[in-house]
C-alpha atoms as a printed R data frame, in Angstrom:
    type eleno elety resid chain resno       x       y       z
1   ATOM     1    CA   UNK     A     1  -9.092  -9.153  -6.478
2   ATOM     2    CA   UNK     A     2  -7.437 -12.061  -4.096
3   ATOM     3    CA   UNK     A     3  -3.613 -10.729  -3.251
4   ATOM     4    CA   UNK     A     4  -2.518 -14.362  -2.783
5   ATOM     5    CA   UNK     A     5  -3.704 -15.522  -5.980
6   ATOM     6    CA   UNK     A     6  -1.848 -12.542  -7.793
7   ATOM     7    CA   UNK     A     7   1.466 -12.775  -6.148
8   ATOM     8    CA   UNK     A     8   1.066 -16.507  -6.508
9   ATOM     9    CA   UNK     A     9   0.520 -16.049 -10.330
10  ATOM    10    CA   UNK     A    10   3.766 -13.970 -10.867
11  ATOM    11    CA   UNK     A    11   5.429 -16.548  -9.034
12  ATOM    12    CA   UNK     A    12   4.620 -19.545 -10.574
13  ATOM    13    CA   UNK     A    13   5.673 -17.704 -14.257
14  ATOM    14    CA   UNK     A    14   9.074 -17.266 -12.652
15  ATOM    15    CA   UNK     A    15   9.272 -20.759 -11.485
16  ATOM    16    CA   UNK     A    16   8.146 -21.869 -14.303
17  ATOM    17    CA   UNK     A    17  10.767 -20.603 -16.618
18  ATOM    18    CA   UNK     A    18  13.816 -21.528 -14.310
19  ATOM    19    CA   UNK     A    19  13.808 -18.334 -12.460
20  ATOM    20    CA   UNK     A    20  13.795 -17.323  -8.835
21  ATOM    21    CA   UNK     A    21  12.403 -13.840  -7.369
22  ATOM    22    CA   UNK     A    22   9.675 -12.162  -5.067
23  ATOM    23    CA   UNK     A    23   6.905  -9.961  -5.368
24  ATOM    24    CA   UNK     A    24   5.875  -6.712  -3.617
25  ATOM    25    CA   UNK     A    25   2.128  -5.788  -3.861
26  ATOM    26    CA   UNK     A    26   1.164  -2.694  -2.315
27  ATOM    27    CA   UNK     A    27  -2.355  -1.257  -1.658
28  ATOM    28    CA   UNK     A    28  -2.507   2.530  -0.128
29  ATOM    29    CA   UNK     A    29  -5.468   4.990   0.077
30  ATOM    30    CA   UNK     A    30  -4.945   8.621   1.378
31  ATOM    31    CA   UNK     A    31  -7.501  11.132   2.213
32  ATOM    32    CA   UNK     A    32  -7.215  14.637   3.363
33  ATOM    33    CA   UNK     A    33  -9.357  17.712   3.799
34  ATOM    34    CA   UNK     A    34  -9.578  20.679   5.745
35  ATOM    35    CA   UNK     A    35 -12.175  22.385   7.275
36  ATOM    36    CA   UNK     A    36 -12.571  26.057   7.672
37  ATOM    37    CA   UNK     A    37 -15.353  28.396   9.167
38  ATOM    38    CA   UNK     A    38 -17.257  24.958   8.965
39  ATOM    39    CA   UNK     A    39 -16.596  24.287   5.503
40  ATOM    40    CA   UNK     A    40 -14.569  21.457   3.338
41  ATOM    41    CA   UNK     A    41 -12.128  22.926   1.814
42  ATOM    42    CA   UNK     A    42  -9.176  20.928  -0.488
43  ATOM    43    CA   UNK     A    43 -10.549  17.445  -0.417
44  ATOM    44    CA   UNK     A    44  -8.237  15.180  -2.090
45  ATOM    45    CA   UNK     A    45  -8.737  11.184  -2.045
46  ATOM    46    CA   UNK     A    46  -6.387   8.758  -3.735
47  ATOM    47    CA   UNK     A    47  -6.139   5.100  -4.260
48  ATOM    48    CA   UNK     A    48  -2.774   3.587  -5.122
49  ATOM    49    CA   UNK     A    49  -2.358  -0.036  -5.723
50  ATOM    50    CA   UNK     A    50   0.693  -1.357  -7.571
51  ATOM    51    CA   UNK     A    51   3.409  -4.786  -8.070
52  ATOM    52    CA   UNK     A    52   6.899  -4.793  -8.581
53  ATOM    53    CA   UNK     A    53   8.371  -8.475  -9.666
54  ATOM    54    CA   UNK     A    54  11.872  -9.504  -9.328
55  ATOM    55    CA   UNK     A    55  13.133 -11.559 -11.606
56  ATOM    56    CA   UNK     A    56  16.550 -13.541 -11.055
57  ATOM    57    CA   UNK     A    57  18.263 -16.057 -12.955
58  ATOM    58    CA   UNK     A    58  22.102 -16.778 -13.371
59  ATOM    59    CA   UNK     A    59  22.658 -13.837 -11.345
60  ATOM    60    CA   UNK     A    60  21.210 -11.407 -13.518
61  ATOM    61    CA   UNK     A    61  18.205  -9.339 -12.516
62  ATOM    62    CA   UNK     A    62  15.060  -8.265 -13.864
63  ATOM    63    CA   UNK     A    63  12.595  -6.046 -12.591
64  ATOM    64    CA   UNK     A    64   9.046  -4.692 -13.331
65  ATOM    65    CA   UNK     A    65   6.588  -2.694 -11.776
66  ATOM    66    CA   UNK     A    66   2.890  -2.642 -13.067
67  ATOM    67    CA   UNK     A    67  -0.676  -1.027 -11.660
68  ATOM    68    CA   UNK     A    68  -2.613  -3.692 -13.720
69  ATOM    69    CA   UNK     A    69  -3.342  -5.903 -10.928
70  ATOM    70    CA   UNK     A    70  -5.610  -8.549 -13.171
71  ATOM    71    CA   UNK     A    71  -4.246 -11.857 -13.999
72  ATOM    72    CA   UNK     A    72  -3.000 -10.900 -17.348
73  ATOM    73    CA   UNK     A    73  -1.627  -7.808 -16.347
74  ATOM    74    CA   UNK     A    74   0.624  -9.651 -13.797
75  ATOM    75    CA   UNK     A    75   1.363 -12.256 -16.231
76  ATOM    76    CA   UNK     A    76   2.645  -9.710 -18.539
77  ATOM    77    CA   UNK     A    77   4.872  -7.756 -15.455
78  ATOM    78    CA   UNK     A    78   6.759 -11.336 -14.508
79  ATOM    79    CA   UNK     A    79   7.043 -12.500 -18.314
80  ATOM    80    CA   UNK     A    80   8.482  -8.819 -18.858
81  ATOM    81    CA   UNK     A    81  10.633  -9.182 -15.886
82  ATOM    82    CA   UNK     A    82  12.069 -12.467 -17.247
83  ATOM    83    CA   UNK     A    83  12.735 -10.828 -20.320
84  ATOM    84    CA   UNK     A    84  14.642  -8.043 -18.984
85  ATOM    85    CA   UNK     A    85  17.129 -10.345 -16.811
86  ATOM    86    CA   UNK     A    86  18.052 -12.002 -19.619
87  ATOM    87    CA   UNK     A    87  20.157  -8.690 -20.864
88  ATOM    88    CA   UNK     A    88  21.083  -7.782 -17.514
89  ATOM    89    CA   UNK     A    89  24.787  -8.088 -16.227
90  ATOM    90    CA   UNK     A    90  25.362 -10.875 -13.821
91  ATOM    91    CA   UNK     A    91  25.814  -9.874 -10.218
92  ATOM    92    CA   UNK     A    92  27.114 -11.629  -6.851
93  ATOM    93    CA   UNK     A    93  24.845  -9.969  -4.505
94  ATOM    94    CA   UNK     A    94  21.411 -11.313  -5.288
95  ATOM    95    CA   UNK     A    95  20.140 -13.495  -2.517
96  ATOM    96    CA   UNK     A    96  16.257 -14.184  -1.267
97  ATOM    97    CA   UNK     A    97  15.323 -14.484   1.979
98  ATOM    98    CA   UNK     A    98  14.335 -17.438   3.326
99  ATOM    99    CA   UNK     A    99  10.943 -17.794   5.060
100 ATOM   100    CA   UNK     A   100  10.575 -17.023   8.715
101 ATOM   101    CA   UNK     A   101   8.158 -15.764  11.400
102 ATOM   102    CA   UNK     A   102   4.540 -16.796  10.463
103 ATOM   103    CA   UNK     A   103   4.678 -16.577   6.851
104 ATOM   104    CA   UNK     A   104   1.295 -17.601   6.456
105 ATOM   105    CA   UNK     A   105  -0.088 -14.005   5.158
106 ATOM   106    CA   UNK     A   106  -1.705 -13.078   8.205
107 ATOM   107    CA   UNK     A   107  -1.600  -9.159   8.838
108 ATOM   108    CA   UNK     A   108   1.537  -9.135  11.156
109 ATOM   109    CA   UNK     A   109   0.418  -5.137  12.011
110 ATOM   110    CA   UNK     A   110  -2.069  -6.478  13.925
111 ATOM   111    CA   UNK     A   111  -0.252  -7.666  16.857
112 ATOM   112    CA   UNK     A   112   1.908  -4.642  16.839
113 ATOM   113    CA   UNK     A   113  -0.914  -2.160  16.880
114 ATOM   114    CA   UNK     A   114   0.082  -0.704  13.849
115 ATOM   115    CA   UNK     A   115  -3.394  -0.638  11.912
116 ATOM   116    CA   UNK     A   116  -7.048   0.436  13.340
117 ATOM   117    CA   UNK     A   117  -9.586  -1.339  11.434
118 ATOM   118    CA   UNK     A   118 -12.434   1.117  12.206
119 ATOM   119    CA   UNK     A   119 -10.712   3.823  10.542
120 ATOM   120    CA   UNK     A   120 -11.821   2.315   6.514
121 ATOM   121    CA   UNK     A   121 -15.513   1.763   8.164
122 ATOM   122    CA   UNK     A   122 -16.282   5.532   8.932
123 ATOM   123    CA   UNK     A   123 -17.682   7.793   6.267
124 ATOM   124    CA   UNK     A   124 -16.165  10.588   5.023
125 ATOM   125    CA   UNK     A   125 -18.417  12.591   6.371
126 ATOM   126    CA   UNK     A   126 -18.482  11.229  10.055
127 ATOM   127    CA   UNK     A   127 -14.755  12.383   9.628
128 ATOM   128    CA   UNK     A   128 -15.582  16.182   8.659
129 ATOM   129    CA   UNK     A   129 -17.859  16.131  11.365
130 ATOM   130    CA   UNK     A   130 -14.730  15.476  14.070
131 ATOM   131    CA   UNK     A   131 -12.898  18.102  12.049
132 ATOM   132    CA   UNK     A   132 -15.967  20.485  12.331
133 ATOM   133    CA   UNK     A   133 -15.990  19.560  16.292
134 ATOM   134    CA   UNK     A   134 -12.551  20.423  16.557
135 ATOM   135    CA   UNK     A   135 -12.560  23.553  14.450
136 ATOM   136    CA   UNK     A   136 -15.656  24.795  16.864
137 ATOM   137    CA   UNK     A   137 -13.915  23.869  20.013
138 ATOM   138    CA   UNK     A   138 -10.664  26.104  19.219
139 ATOM   139    CA   UNK     A   139 -13.098  29.159  18.017
140 ATOM   140    CA   UNK     A   140 -15.286  28.701  21.159
141 ATOM   141    CA   UNK     A   141 -12.025  28.719  23.264
142 ATOM   142    CA   UNK     A   142 -11.997  32.423  23.654
143 ATOM   143    CA   UNK     A   143 -14.476  35.014  22.340
144 ATOM   144    CA   UNK     A   144 -11.704  37.037  20.954
145 ATOM   145    CA   UNK     A   145 -10.921  34.220  18.539
146 ATOM   146    CA   UNK     A   146 -12.782  35.053  15.358
147 ATOM   147    CA   UNK     A   147 -10.489  33.661  12.615
148 ATOM   148    CA   UNK     A   148  -8.988  29.999  12.445
149 ATOM   149    CA   UNK     A   149  -6.433  28.402  10.014
150 ATOM   150    CA   UNK     A   150  -9.180  25.818  10.345
151 ATOM   151    CA   UNK     A   151  -9.021  22.079  11.048
152 ATOM   152    CA   UNK     A   152  -7.424  19.465   9.021
153 ATOM   153    CA   UNK     A   153  -7.813  15.697   8.799
154 ATOM   154    CA   UNK     A   154  -5.561  13.261   6.914
155 ATOM   155    CA   UNK     A   155  -5.348   9.544   7.156
156 ATOM   156    CA   UNK     A   156  -3.524   6.669   5.379
157 ATOM   157    CA   UNK     A   157  -4.320   3.206   4.932
158 ATOM   158    CA   UNK     A   158  -1.629   0.978   3.585
159 ATOM   159    CA   UNK     A   159  -1.649  -2.991   3.027
160 ATOM   160    CA   UNK     A   160   1.687  -4.540   1.715
161 ATOM   161    CA   UNK     A   161   2.404  -8.145   0.921
162 ATOM   162    CA   UNK     A   162   5.919  -9.845  -0.214
163 ATOM   163    CA   UNK     A   163   6.001 -13.279  -1.580
164 ATOM   164    CA   UNK     A   164   9.005 -14.897  -2.967
165 ATOM   165    CA   UNK     A   165  10.224 -18.601  -4.513
166 ATOM   166    CA   UNK     A   166  11.321 -19.818  -1.511
167 ATOM   167    CA   UNK     A   167   8.026 -19.712   0.376
168 ATOM   168    CA   UNK     A   168   8.121 -16.153   2.018
169 ATOM   169    CA   UNK     A   169   4.929 -14.932   2.137
170 ATOM   170    CA   UNK     A   170   4.275 -11.853   4.526
171 ATOM   171    CA   UNK     A   171   1.614  -9.476   4.978
172 ATOM   172    CA   UNK     A   172   1.387  -6.042   7.041
173 ATOM   173    CA   UNK     A   173  -1.515  -3.545   7.138
174 ATOM   174    CA   UNK     A   174  -0.695  -0.106   9.089
175 ATOM   175    CA   UNK     A   175  -3.138   2.836   9.351
176 ATOM   176    CA   UNK     A   176  -1.924   6.778  10.239
177 ATOM   177    CA   UNK     A   177  -3.883   9.837  11.162
């Protein structure tokens, strides 16, 4: 699903109901495993996606988080945030940032070197071979080394988008190894 479409869907529901607000969407993939004596141990992989919607009207705030990232799920989340804002106590500290910087949704982490696009293209098997090679080097360093705790691999790939009703639209991708 196109992230910009989902963000714009939520924002249009807020504005059509006389509210301001912002939307944060995050997509994160984690992969971890350990190689011990050449064998894969403790493999885990998780894919997480979610959206937070803040609706602000007359100094009142409603917030909803959803993992239903389809047009109907986003619509329900925005409508629920609006509903919650109706019963909230008024606050004076609710403000949205004005658009600054590029604001066109391009990946701002790329210029900062925060994301390596090749990580997501490599297979799990290839990553396991890297860890096997690292363990083999450690075991082969000295004949007295007969056992190790193994070699581990961990990666996190994150994409985050934020948009608001004032026209702000930013995107950032990061990768960690």
